[in-house]
PDB file of C-alpha atoms in Angstrom:
ATOM      1  CA  MET A  13      16.255  68.157 -33.560  1.00  0.00           C
ATOM      2  CA  ALA A  14      14.158  70.275 -30.726  1.00  0.00           C
ATOM      3  CA  SER A  15      14.132  70.427 -26.589  1.00  0.00           C
ATOM      4  CA  VAL A  16      11.357  71.503 -24.423  1.00  0.00           C
ATOM      5  CA  PRO A  17      12.548  72.716 -20.757  1.00  0.00           C
ATOM      6  CA  TRP A  18      10.883  70.579 -17.995  1.00  0.00           C
ATOM      7  CA  ILE A  19      11.377  72.515 -14.837  1.00  0.00           C
ATOM      8  CA  ALA A  20      10.473  70.569 -11.268  1.00  0.00           C
ATOM      9  CA  GLY A  21      11.798  72.536  -8.549  1.00  0.00           C
ATOM     10  CA  ASN A  22      15.063  73.780  -8.970  1.00  0.00           C
ATOM     11  CA  ALA A  23      16.075  71.194 -11.422  1.00  0.00           C
ATOM     12  CA  ASP A  24      16.082  72.595 -15.367  1.00  0.00           C
ATOM     13  CA  HIS A  25      15.226  69.092 -17.388  1.00  0.00           C
ATOM     14  CA  ARG A  26      14.828  69.162 -21.179  1.00  0.00           C
ATOM     15  CA  ILE A  27      12.944  66.536 -23.386  1.00  0.00           C
ATOM     16  CA  GLN A  28      14.668  66.061 -26.712  1.00  0.00           C
ATOM     17  CA  PHE A  29      11.855  65.416 -29.671  1.00  0.00           C
ATOM     18  CA  THR A  30      13.506  64.006 -32.907  1.00  0.00           C
ATOM     19  CA  ALA A  31      11.695  65.276 -36.471  1.00  0.00           C
ATOM     20  CA  SER A  32       9.357  62.387 -37.822  1.00  0.00           C
ATOM     21  CA  ILE A  33       8.812  63.001 -41.635  1.00  0.00           C
ATOM     22  CA  PHE A  34       7.632  61.168 -44.421  1.00  0.00           C
ATOM     23  CA  VAL A  35      10.895  60.603 -47.304  1.00  0.00           C
ATOM     24  CA  THR A  36       9.501  60.855 -51.039  1.00  0.00           C
ATOM     25  CA  GLY A  37      10.898  60.312 -54.255  1.00  0.00           C
ATOM     26  CA  THR A  38      11.286  58.747 -57.342  1.00  0.00           C
ATOM     27  CA  ILE A  39      12.865  55.566 -59.028  1.00  0.00           C
ATOM     28  CA  LEU A  40      14.111  55.725 -62.411  1.00  0.00           C
ATOM     29  CA  ARG A  41      14.375  52.300 -63.893  1.00  0.00           C
ATOM     30  CA  ASP A  42      14.403  50.378 -67.110  1.00  0.00           C
ATOM     31  CA  PRO A  43      11.226  49.040 -68.111  1.00  0.00           C
ATOM     32  CA  GLU A  44      12.100  45.584 -67.682  1.00  0.00           C
ATOM     33  CA  VAL A  45      12.205  46.255 -63.414  1.00  0.00           C
ATOM     34  CA  GLN A  46       8.295  46.378 -62.599  1.00  0.00           C
ATOM     35  CA  PRO A  47       7.916  48.834 -59.401  1.00  0.00           C
ATOM     36  CA  GLY A  48       5.809  46.100 -57.756  1.00  0.00           C
ATOM     37  CA  ARG A  49       8.782  44.207 -57.458  1.00  0.00           C
ATOM     38  CA  LEU A  50      10.657  46.949 -55.511  1.00  0.00           C
ATOM     39  CA  SER A  51      10.177  48.313 -51.809  1.00  0.00           C
ATOM     40  CA  VAL A  52      11.667  51.532 -49.914  1.00  0.00           C
ATOM     41  CA  GLN A  53      12.700  50.767 -46.374  1.00  0.00           C
ATOM     42  CA  LEU A  54      13.879  53.388 -43.496  1.00  0.00           C
ATOM     43  CA  VAL A  55      16.291  51.669 -41.687  1.00  0.00           C
ATOM     44  CA  ASP A  56      18.608  52.493 -38.979  1.00  0.00           C
ATOM     45  CA  LEU A  57      22.172  54.166 -39.720  1.00  0.00           C
ATOM     46  CA  GLY A  58      24.847  51.080 -39.910  1.00  0.00           C
ATOM     47  CA  SER A  59      22.544  48.687 -40.792  1.00  0.00           C
ATOM     48  CA  THR A  60      23.989  45.311 -42.448  1.00  0.00           C
ATOM     49  CA  PRO A  61      21.720  42.677 -44.641  1.00  0.00           C
ATOM     50  CA  GLU A  62      22.476  40.341 -41.985  1.00  0.00           C
ATOM     51  CA  ASN A  63      21.396  42.638 -38.834  1.00  0.00           C
ATOM     52  CA  LYS A  64      19.063  45.552 -39.651  1.00  0.00           C
ATOM     53  CA  LYS A  65      16.465  47.485 -38.018  1.00  0.00           C
ATOM     54  CA  VAL A  66      13.680  48.779 -40.030  1.00  0.00           C
ATOM     55  CA  ARG A  67      11.611  51.990 -39.021  1.00  0.00           C
ATOM     56  CA  THR A  68       8.884  52.017 -42.173  1.00  0.00           C
ATOM     57  CA  GLN A  69       8.698  50.644 -45.276  1.00  0.00           C
ATOM     58  CA  SER A  70       6.608  50.998 -48.029  1.00  0.00           C
ATOM     59  CA  GLY A  71       5.892  50.066 -52.007  1.00  0.00           C
ATOM     60  CA  VAL A  72       6.867  51.976 -55.183  1.00  0.00           C
ATOM     61  CA  GLU A  73       4.113  53.029 -57.325  1.00  0.00           C
ATOM     62  CA  ARG A  74       3.783  52.407 -60.932  1.00  0.00           C
ATOM     63  CA  ASN A  75       4.999  55.686 -62.251  1.00  0.00           C
ATOM     64  CA  GLY A  76       8.286  55.030 -59.750  1.00  0.00           C
ATOM     65  CA  SER A  77       7.251  57.417 -56.776  1.00  0.00           C
ATOM     66  CA  PHE A  78       7.022  56.669 -53.514  1.00  0.00           C
ATOM     67  CA  ARG A  79       6.566  58.025 -49.991  1.00  0.00           C
ATOM     68  CA  CYS A  80       8.310  56.259 -47.147  1.00  0.00           C
ATOM     69  CA  GLY A  81       7.650  57.191 -43.344  1.00  0.00           C
ATOM     70  CA  PRO A  82       7.318  58.470 -40.784  1.00  0.00           C
ATOM     71  CA  GLY A  83      11.004  58.458 -39.961  1.00  0.00           C
ATOM     72  CA  ALA A  84      13.850  60.572 -38.734  1.00  0.00           C
ATOM     73  CA  PRO A  85      16.080  61.401 -41.728  1.00  0.00           C
ATOM     74  CA  ASP A  86      19.133  62.410 -39.511  1.00  0.00           C
ATOM     75  CA  LEU A  87      19.012  58.923 -38.101  1.00  0.00           C
ATOM     76  CA  SER A  88      17.973  56.741 -41.359  1.00  0.00           C
ATOM     77  CA  GLU A  89      19.223  55.132 -44.552  1.00  0.00           C
ATOM     78  CA  LEU A  90      16.947  54.403 -47.442  1.00  0.00           C
ATOM     79  CA  TRP A  91      17.254  50.933 -48.809  1.00  0.00           C
ATOM     80  CA  ILE A  92      15.503  49.766 -52.029  1.00  0.00           C
ATOM     81  CA  VAL A  93      14.674  45.941 -51.825  1.00  0.00           C
ATOM     82  CA  ASP A  94      13.449  43.448 -53.630  1.00  0.00           C
ATOM     83  CA  ASP A  95       9.815  43.239 -52.288  1.00  0.00           C
ATOM     84  CA  SER A  96       9.805  39.143 -52.584  1.00  0.00           C
ATOM     85  CA  SER A  97      12.831  38.649 -50.647  1.00  0.00           C
ATOM     86  CA  ASP A  98      14.170  41.479 -48.676  1.00  0.00           C
ATOM     87  CA  ARG A  99      17.472  41.502 -50.637  1.00  0.00           C
ATOM     88  CA  LEU A 100      19.267  44.658 -50.575  1.00  0.00           C
ATOM     89  CA  LEU A 101      19.412  46.354 -54.022  1.00  0.00           C
ATOM     90  CA  TRP A 102      20.560  49.657 -53.683  1.00  0.00           C
ATOM     91  CA  LYS A 103      20.610  52.589 -50.452  1.00  0.00           C
ATOM     92  CA  ILE A 104      21.191  55.654 -49.637  1.00  0.00           C
ATOM     93  CA  PRO A 105      23.705  55.952 -46.360  1.00  0.00           C
ATOM     94  CA  GLN A 106      21.969  58.869 -44.823  1.00  0.00           C
ATOM     95  CA  VAL A 107      18.738  60.453 -45.752  1.00  0.00           C
ATOM     96  CA  ALA A 108      19.284  64.107 -44.593  1.00  0.00           C
ATOM     97  CA  GLY A 109      22.215  64.405 -46.999  1.00  0.00           C
ATOM     98  CA  HIS A 110      20.441  63.725 -50.010  1.00  0.00           C
ATOM     99  CA  ARG A 111      17.737  66.557 -49.507  1.00  0.00           C
ATOM    100  CA  LEU A 112      16.399  68.382 -52.557  1.00  0.00           C
ATOM    101  CA  ASP A 113      14.782  70.673 -50.501  1.00  0.00           C
ATOM    102  CA  GLN A 114      14.313  71.631 -46.703  1.00  0.00           C
ATOM    103  CA  ASN A 115      10.402  71.074 -46.239  1.00  0.00           C
ATOM    104  CA  PRO A 116       9.173  69.328 -43.193  1.00  0.00           C
ATOM    105  CA  ASP A 117       8.445  66.326 -45.918  1.00  0.00           C
ATOM    106  CA  PRO A 118      11.476  66.154 -47.837  1.00  0.00           C
ATOM    107  CA  ARG A 119      11.860  65.205 -51.513  1.00  0.00           C
ATOM    108  CA  LEU A 120      14.938  63.233 -52.780  1.00  0.00           C
ATOM    109  CA  ASP A 121      16.582  63.524 -55.941  1.00  0.00           C
ATOM    110  CA  PRO A 122      15.459  61.152 -58.341  1.00  0.00           C
ATOM    111  CA  LEU A 123      17.335  57.887 -58.021  1.00  0.00           C
ATOM    112  CA  ASP A 124      18.611  56.905 -61.643  1.00  0.00           C
ATOM    113  CA  LEU A 125      19.038  53.340 -61.527  1.00  0.00           C
ATOM    114  CA  ARG A 126      18.798  52.928 -65.286  1.00  0.00           C
ATOM    115  CA  GLY A 127      21.374  50.032 -66.509  1.00  0.00           C
ATOM    116  CA  GLN A 128      22.153  49.256 -62.560  1.00  0.00           C
ATOM    117  CA  LEU A 129      18.985  46.835 -61.921  1.00  0.00           C
ATOM    118  CA  HIS A 130      18.709  43.894 -64.095  1.00  0.00           C
ATOM    119  CA  VAL A 131      16.322  40.906 -64.436  1.00  0.00           C
ATOM    120  CA  ILE A 132      18.023  37.526 -64.521  1.00  0.00           C
ATOM    121  CA  GLU A 133      16.339  34.789 -66.023  1.00  0.00           C
ATOM    122  CA  VAL A 134      17.265  31.191 -65.424  1.00  0.00           C
ATOM    123  CA  GLN A 135      16.297  28.053 -67.003  1.00  0.00           C
ATOM    124  CA  CYS A 136      17.230  24.562 -64.945  1.00  0.00           C
ATOM    125  CA  LEU A 137      17.805  21.453 -66.895  1.00  0.00           C
ATOM    126  CA  GLN A 138      18.395  17.709 -65.989  1.00  0.00           C
ATOM    127  CA  ASP A 139      21.999  16.646 -66.942  1.00  0.00           C
ATOM    128  CA  ASP A 140      20.270  14.800 -69.871  1.00  0.00           C
ATOM    129  CA  GLY A 141      19.315  18.066 -71.234  1.00  0.00           C
ATOM    130  CA  LYS A 142      15.878  17.795 -70.507  1.00  0.00           C
ATOM    131  CA  PRO A 143      13.557  20.755 -68.747  1.00  0.00           C
ATOM    132  CA  PHE A 144      12.699  20.226 -65.231  1.00  0.00           C
ATOM    133  CA  ASP A 145       9.624  18.206 -64.047  1.00  0.00           C
ATOM    134  CA  VAL A 146      10.302  18.679 -59.895  1.00  0.00           C
ATOM    135  CA  GLU A 147      10.174  21.824 -57.791  1.00  0.00           C
ATOM    136  CA  VAL A 148      13.071  24.063 -57.162  1.00  0.00           C
ATOM    137  CA  ASN A 149      14.434  25.970 -55.177  1.00  0.00           C
ATOM    138  CA  PHE A 150      17.088  28.785 -55.475  1.00  0.00           C
ATOM    139  CA  ALA A 151      19.027  31.443 -53.281  1.00  0.00           C
ATOM    140  CA  LEU A 152      21.559  34.349 -53.917  1.00  0.00           C
ATOM    141  CA  THR A 153      24.633  35.152 -51.803  1.00  0.00           C
ATOM    142  CA  ALA A 154      27.648  37.958 -52.222  1.00  0.00           C
ATOM    143  CA  SER A 155      30.304  34.830 -53.327  1.00  0.00           C
ATOM    144  CA  ALA A 156      30.734  31.149 -53.151  1.00  0.00           C
ATOM    145  CA  VAL A 157      32.217  31.191 -50.083  1.00  0.00           C
ATOM    146  CA  GLU A 158      28.856  32.428 -48.217  1.00  0.00           C
ATOM    147  CA  GLU A 159      26.535  29.424 -47.420  1.00  0.00           C
ATOM    148  CA  PRO A 160      22.779  30.382 -48.411  1.00  0.00           C
ATOM    149  CA  GLU A 161      20.511  30.720 -45.709  1.00  0.00           C
ATOM    150  CA  ASP A 162      17.054  31.954 -47.172  1.00  0.00           C
ATOM    151  CA  TRP A 163      15.709  30.021 -49.879  1.00  0.00           C
ATOM    152  CA  ASN A 164      12.944  30.572 -52.223  1.00  0.00           C
ATOM    153  CA  TRP A 165      10.472  28.499 -54.369  1.00  0.00           C
ATOM    154  CA  ALA A 166      11.261  28.817 -58.215  1.00  0.00           C
ATOM    155  CA  GLY A 167       8.339  26.158 -59.468  1.00  0.00           C
ATOM    156  CA  THR A 168       9.428  23.687 -62.107  1.00  0.00           C
ATOM    157  CA  GLY A 169      12.820  25.103 -63.014  1.00  0.00           C
ATOM    158  CA  ARG A 170      12.003  28.601 -64.368  1.00  0.00           C
ATOM    159  CA  PHE A 171      12.164  31.481 -62.432  1.00  0.00           C
ATOM    160  CA  ASP A 172      13.985  35.045 -62.303  1.00  0.00           C
ATOM    161  CA  PHE A 173      15.431  37.410 -60.209  1.00  0.00           C
ATOM    162  CA  LEU A 174      16.121  41.276 -59.754  1.00  0.00           C
ATOM    163  CA  ALA A 175      20.271  42.022 -59.662  1.00  0.00           C
ATOM    164  CA  ALA A 176      21.994  44.907 -58.847  1.00  0.00           C
ATOM    165  CA  ALA A 177      25.761  45.749 -60.108  1.00  0.00           C
ATOM    166  CA  GLU A 178      27.507  44.119 -57.278  1.00  0.00           C
ATOM    167  CA  PRO A 179      28.651  40.571 -58.026  1.00  0.00           C
ATOM    168  CA  LEU A 180      25.985  37.649 -56.982  1.00  0.00           C
ATOM    169  CA  HIS A 181      26.621  33.884 -56.696  1.00  0.00           C
ATOM    170  CA  LEU A 182      23.188  31.649 -57.337  1.00  0.00           C
ATOM    171  CA  TRP A 183      22.475  28.436 -55.860  1.00  0.00           C
ATOM    172  CA  VAL A 184      19.958  25.984 -57.095  1.00  0.00           C
ATOM    173  CA  GLN A 185      18.581  22.670 -55.490  1.00  0.00           C
ATOM    174  CA  ALA A 186      16.000  20.117 -56.067  1.00  0.00           C
ATOM    175  CA  GLU A 187      15.366  16.813 -54.325  1.00  0.00           C
ATOM    176  CA  GLY A 188      17.012  14.172 -55.738  1.00  0.00           C
ATOM    177  CA  TYR A 189      20.014  16.333 -57.613  1.00  0.00           C
ATOM    178  CA  LYS A 190      23.109  17.636 -56.412  1.00  0.00           C
ATOM    179  CA  ARG A 191      22.857  21.258 -55.524  1.00  0.00           C
ATOM    180  CA  THR A 192      24.945  23.445 -58.100  1.00  0.00           C
ATOM    181  CA  ASP A 193      26.248  27.376 -57.948  1.00  0.00           C
ATOM    182  CA  LEU A 194      27.699  29.579 -60.059  1.00  0.00           C
ATOM    183  CA  ASP A 195      28.191  33.192 -60.493  1.00  0.00           C
ATOM    184  CA  VAL A 196      25.865  35.093 -62.010  1.00  0.00           C
ATOM    185  CA  ARG A 197      27.582  36.296 -65.259  1.00  0.00           C
ATOM    186  CA  GLY A 198      25.252  36.767 -68.455  1.00  0.00           C
ATOM    187  CA  ASN A 199      21.610  36.851 -69.126  1.00  0.00           C
ATOM    188  CA  PRO A 200      19.721  34.568 -69.626  1.00  0.00           C
ATOM    189  CA  LEU A 201      21.236  31.783 -67.440  1.00  0.00           C
ATOM    190  CA  GLN A 202      21.337  27.914 -67.762  1.00  0.00           C
ATOM    191  CA  VAL A 203      21.586  25.885 -64.633  1.00  0.00           C
ATOM    192  CA  VAL A 204      22.386  22.018 -65.257  1.00  0.00           C
ATOM    193  CA  LEU A 205      21.325  19.875 -62.345  1.00  0.00           C
ATOM    194  CA  LYS A 206      23.131  16.395 -62.231  1.00  0.00           C
ATOM    195  CA  SER A 207      21.246  13.182 -59.810  1.00  0.00           C
ATOM    196  CA  GLY A 208      22.564  13.437 -56.091  1.00  0.00           C
ATOM    197  CA  PRO A 209      23.700  11.446 -54.069  1.00  0.00           C
ATOM    198  CA  ARG A 210      20.447   8.291 -52.959  1.00  0.00           C
ATOM    199  CA  LEU A 211      20.070   6.738 -49.866  1.00  0.00           C
ATOM    200  CA  ARG A 212      18.347   3.260 -49.300  1.00  0.00           C
ATOM    201  CA  ILE A 213      17.059   2.643 -45.645  1.00  0.00           C
ATOM    202  CA  LEU A 214      16.167  -0.966 -44.583  1.00  0.00           C
ATOM    203  CA  LEU A 215      14.674  -1.628 -41.332  1.00  0.00           C
ATOM    204  CA  ASN A 216      16.037  -4.871 -39.680  1.00  0.00           C
ATOM    205  CA  HIS A 217      13.097  -4.848 -37.893  1.00  0.00           C
ATOM    206  CA  PRO A 218      10.502  -3.997 -40.145  1.00  0.00           C
ATOM    207  CA  GLU A 219       7.703  -4.377 -37.289  1.00  0.00           C
ATOM    208  CA  LEU A 220       8.797  -0.680 -36.561  1.00  0.00           C
ATOM    209  CA  LEU A 221       5.977   0.007 -39.556  1.00  0.00           C
ATOM    210  CA  ASP A 222       3.539  -1.287 -37.675  1.00  0.00           C
ATOM    211  CA  LEU A 223       3.667   1.078 -34.294  1.00  0.00           C
ATOM    212  CA  SER A 224       0.874   3.821 -34.451  1.00  0.00           C
ATOM    213  CA  PRO A 225       1.466   6.737 -34.445  1.00  0.00           C
ATOM    214  CA  GLN A 226       3.428   6.842 -37.545  1.00  0.00           C
ATOM    215  CA  ILE A 227       7.338   7.274 -37.421  1.00  0.00           C
ATOM    216  CA  TYR A 228       9.323   9.592 -39.499  1.00  0.00           C
ATOM    217  CA  LEU A 229      13.141   9.556 -39.972  1.00  0.00           C
ATOM    218  CA  GLN A 230      15.185  13.124 -39.734  1.00  0.00           C
ATOM    219  CA  LEU A 231      18.213  13.246 -41.975  1.00  0.00           C
ATOM    220  CA  SER A 232      20.154  17.007 -40.925  1.00  0.00           C
ATOM    221  CA  ARG A 233      23.348  17.670 -42.493  1.00  0.00           C
ATOM    222  CA  MET A 234      26.147  18.770 -40.420  1.00  0.00           C
ATOM    223  CA  GLU A 235      27.922  22.095 -40.795  1.00  0.00           C
ATOM    224  CA  GLY A 236      30.263  21.801 -38.284  1.00  0.00           C
ATOM    225  CA  ASP A 237      28.541  21.538 -35.316  1.00  0.00           C
ATOM    226  CA  HIS A 238      25.158  23.531 -36.853  1.00  0.00           C
ATOM    227  CA  GLU A 239      22.616  21.320 -38.185  1.00  0.00           C
ATOM    228  CA  ALA A 240      21.344  22.351 -41.182  1.00  0.00           C
ATOM    229  CA  ASP A 241      19.083  20.996 -44.632  1.00  0.00           C
ATOM    230  CA  GLU A 242      16.663  18.901 -42.540  1.00  0.00           C
ATOM    231  CA  GLN A 243      15.019  16.242 -44.539  1.00  0.00           C
ATOM    232  CA  TRP A 244      12.198  14.195 -43.081  1.00  0.00           C
ATOM    233  CA  ILE A 245      11.282  11.156 -44.588  1.00  0.00           C
ATOM    234  CA  GLN A 246       7.874   8.896 -43.255  1.00  0.00           C
ATOM    235  CA  LEU A 247       8.851   5.308 -42.961  1.00  0.00           C
ATOM    236  CA  ARG A 248       5.678   3.652 -44.353  1.00  0.00           C
ATOM    237  CA  SER A 249       8.115   1.003 -46.417  1.00  0.00           C
ATOM    238  CA  ASP A 250      10.776  -1.235 -46.145  1.00  0.00           C
ATOM    239  CA  PRO A 251      13.196  -0.531 -47.659  1.00  0.00           C
ATOM    240  CA  VAL A 252      13.046   3.773 -47.876  1.00  0.00           C
ATOM    241  CA  ASP A 253      14.517   5.525 -50.785  1.00  0.00           C
ATOM    242  CA  GLN A 254      15.766   8.914 -50.347  1.00  0.00           C
ATOM    243  CA  ALA A 255      17.618  11.080 -52.641  1.00  0.00           C
ATOM    244  CA  LEU A 256      19.621  13.654 -51.387  1.00  0.00           C
ATOM    245  CA  SER A 257      20.925  17.354 -52.480  1.00  0.00           C
ATOM    246  CA  VAL A 258      24.317  17.319 -50.770  1.00  0.00           C
ATOM    247  CA  PRO A 259      26.948  14.444 -49.720  1.00  0.00           C
ATOM    248  CA  GLY A 260      28.362  14.774 -46.726  1.00  0.00           C
ATOM    249  CA  ASP A 261      27.959  14.389 -42.715  1.00  0.00           C
ATOM    250  CA  TYR A 262      24.775  13.870 -41.644  1.00  0.00           C
ATOM    251  CA  ARG A 263      22.883  13.080 -38.166  1.00  0.00           C
ATOM    252  CA  MET A 264      20.014  11.000 -38.053  1.00  0.00           C
ATOM    253  CA  ARG A 265      16.988  10.362 -36.175  1.00  0.00           C
ATOM    254  CA  LEU A 266      13.732   8.784 -35.450  1.00  0.00           C
ATOM    255  CA  TYR A 267      10.824  11.398 -34.364  1.00  0.00           C
ATOM    256  CA  LEU A 268       7.950   9.573 -32.624  1.00  0.00           C
ATOM    257  CA  THR A 269       4.316  11.245 -32.387  1.00  0.00           C
ATOM    258  CA  LEU A 270       2.414  11.429 -29.007  1.00  0.00           C
ATOM    259  CA  GLY A 271      -1.377  12.469 -29.729  1.00  0.00           C
ATOM    260  CA  ALA A 272      -2.844  13.517 -32.991  1.00  0.00           C
ATOM    261  CA  GLY A 273      -3.662  16.317 -35.270  1.00  0.00           C
ATOM    262  CA  ASN A 274      -2.466  19.651 -34.540  1.00  0.00           C
ATOM    263  CA  ASP A 275      -1.306  18.549 -30.820  1.00  0.00           C
ATOM    264  CA  TRP A 276       1.395  16.230 -31.808  1.00  0.00           C
ATOM    265  CA  ASN A 277       4.340  16.161 -29.803  1.00  0.00           C
ATOM    266  CA  TRP A 278       7.753  15.074 -31.689  1.00  0.00           C
ATOM    267  CA  ILE A 279      10.209  13.083 -29.580  1.00  0.00           C
ATOM    268  CA  PRO A 280      13.736  12.621 -31.203  1.00  0.00           C
ATOM    269  CA  TYR A 281      15.294   9.115 -30.482  1.00  0.00           C
ATOM    270  CA  PRO A 282      17.893   9.103 -29.712  1.00  0.00           C
ATOM    271  CA  GLU A 283      18.148  12.981 -29.006  1.00  0.00           C
ATOM    272  CA  GLU A 284      22.002  13.334 -29.884  1.00  0.00           C
ATOM    273  CA  GLY A 285      21.353  11.429 -33.387  1.00  0.00           C
ATOM    274  CA  VAL A 286      23.189   9.200 -34.568  1.00  0.00           C
ATOM    275  CA  PRO A 287      26.037  10.107 -37.203  1.00  0.00           C
ATOM    276  CA  LEU A 288      25.697   9.050 -41.076  1.00  0.00           C
ATOM    277  CA  ARG A 289      28.025   9.963 -43.574  1.00  0.00           C
ATOM    278  CA  VAL A 290      26.793  10.012 -46.982  1.00  0.00           C
ATOM    279  CA  LEU A 291      29.158   9.849 -49.464  1.00  0.00           C
ATOM    280  CA  ASP A 292      28.741  10.845 -53.421  1.00  0.00           C
ATOM    281  CA  VAL A 293      28.669   7.127 -55.011  1.00  0.00           C
ATOM    282  CA  MET A 294      27.049   6.007 -58.130  1.00  0.00           C
ATOM    283  CA  GLY A 295      23.830   3.941 -57.373  1.00  0.00           C
ATOM    284  CA  ALA A 296      22.127   4.147 -53.991  1.00  0.00           C
ATOM    285  CA  GLN A 297      24.037   3.981 -50.744  1.00  0.00           C
ATOM    286  CA  GLU A 298      22.570   1.324 -47.887  1.00  0.00           C
ATOM    287  CA  VAL A 299      21.986   2.460 -44.573  1.00  0.00           C
ATOM    288  CA  ARG A 300      20.345  -0.268 -41.848  1.00  0.00           C
ATOM    289  CA  LEU A 301      18.475   1.005 -39.001  1.00  0.00           C
ATOM    290  CA  SER A 302      18.631  -1.760 -36.005  1.00  0.00           C
ATOM    291  CA  TRP A 303      15.992  -0.104 -33.677  1.00  0.00           C
ATOM    292  CA  THR A 304      13.499  -2.496 -32.450  1.00  0.00           C
ATOM    293  CA  ALA A 305       9.770  -1.808 -31.685  1.00  0.00           C
ATOM    294  CA  ALA A 306       9.791  -3.073 -28.439  1.00  0.00           C
ATOM    295  CA  GLU A 307      12.916  -0.069 -27.428  1.00  0.00           C
ATOM    296  CA  VAL A 308      10.623   2.527 -29.370  1.00  0.00           C
ATOM    297  CA  SER A 309       7.382   1.679 -27.790  1.00  0.00           C
ATOM    298  CA  ALA A 310       9.422   1.859 -24.309  1.00  0.00           C
ATOM    299  CA  GLU A 311      10.759   5.236 -25.104  1.00  0.00           C
ATOM    300  CA  LEU A 312       7.341   6.364 -26.339  1.00  0.00           C
ATOM    301  CA  ALA A 313       5.751   4.963 -22.762  1.00  0.00           C
ATOM    302  CA  ARG A 314       8.702   6.598 -20.583  1.00  0.00           C
ATOM    303  CA  VAL A 315       8.070  10.307 -22.205  1.00  0.00           C
ATOM    304  CA  ARG A 316       4.146   9.678 -21.773  1.00  0.00           C
ATOM    305  CA  ALA A 317       4.773   8.947 -18.143  1.00  0.00           C
ATOM    306  CA  GLU A 318       7.123  11.649 -17.574  1.00  0.00           C
ATOM    307  CA  GLN A 319       4.707  13.935 -19.380  1.00  0.00           C
ATOM    308  CA  GLU A 320       1.485  12.630 -16.966  1.00  0.00           C
ATOM    309  CA  LYS A 321       4.202  13.319 -13.676  1.00  0.00           C
ATOM    310  CA  ASN A 322       4.890  16.655 -14.720  1.00  0.00           C
ATOM    311  CA  SER A 323       1.095  17.453 -15.433  1.00  0.00           C
ATOM    312  CA  GLU A 324       0.197  16.560 -11.993  1.00  0.00           C
ATOM    313  CA  ASN A 325       3.057  18.410 -10.264  1.00  0.00           C
TER     314      ASN A 325
END
């Protein structure tokens, strides 16, 4: 870091400049780890996977080399991440402490990750042993007590992911099946998904189906006061059968639409939602909706009138 004096009157001011450089290096890896699946990032010192500031990012060439910058080596950590999910695989805590030389653009010692990074292959099976024919999503966390936040689409049940030496926990879910989780041990992995809880939604007043525009039902699983795992159901028939991945406490709302196309204005009804407990039972759990077409239409009219009044002001 250099300083340049700036004199104004009798005051001596100094402006601090931080050197901005490009960091280069090579990642040594096993042949199964394709370099295109890796990215290199310069992030602020002290960053965590949950809270990081990425200053710059680059890909990895076919021969394992990379050039990442511009950045400030004294203030940066170098992270190697999974390019598809941004998940941390490896890091150098402080770039400046790992210079091979003192050139303006420092080159790092080769990063030997052979035997440290692995491609884990996964096959999902139904509880009768048959392969999956529906879409599957998966997530990875550090342990079973950490709820997943970011899910990855995995096609119809065969997928793989990059894993480092640290412990990993795999979560898998598919519509109509219970969410399953397990520690990542061994390679390949087989995951058996069992049929999940089912809801049968019946309408006390089927004339709801005649309202226009269409009505949707939203089910949100509750985690304390937080709503997660939203599912949307279009009310097209009576009854409506819906499969869920996880039993538990849910919040249920109708969502009404004002307008059409990309101008839809979604109105929750009721706004606070209705509590619903979904049990892990055999067969379908029945839920009856008591809302009438008249009260739903009245809510639509109220919202339209309120919007028109606001637009005039």
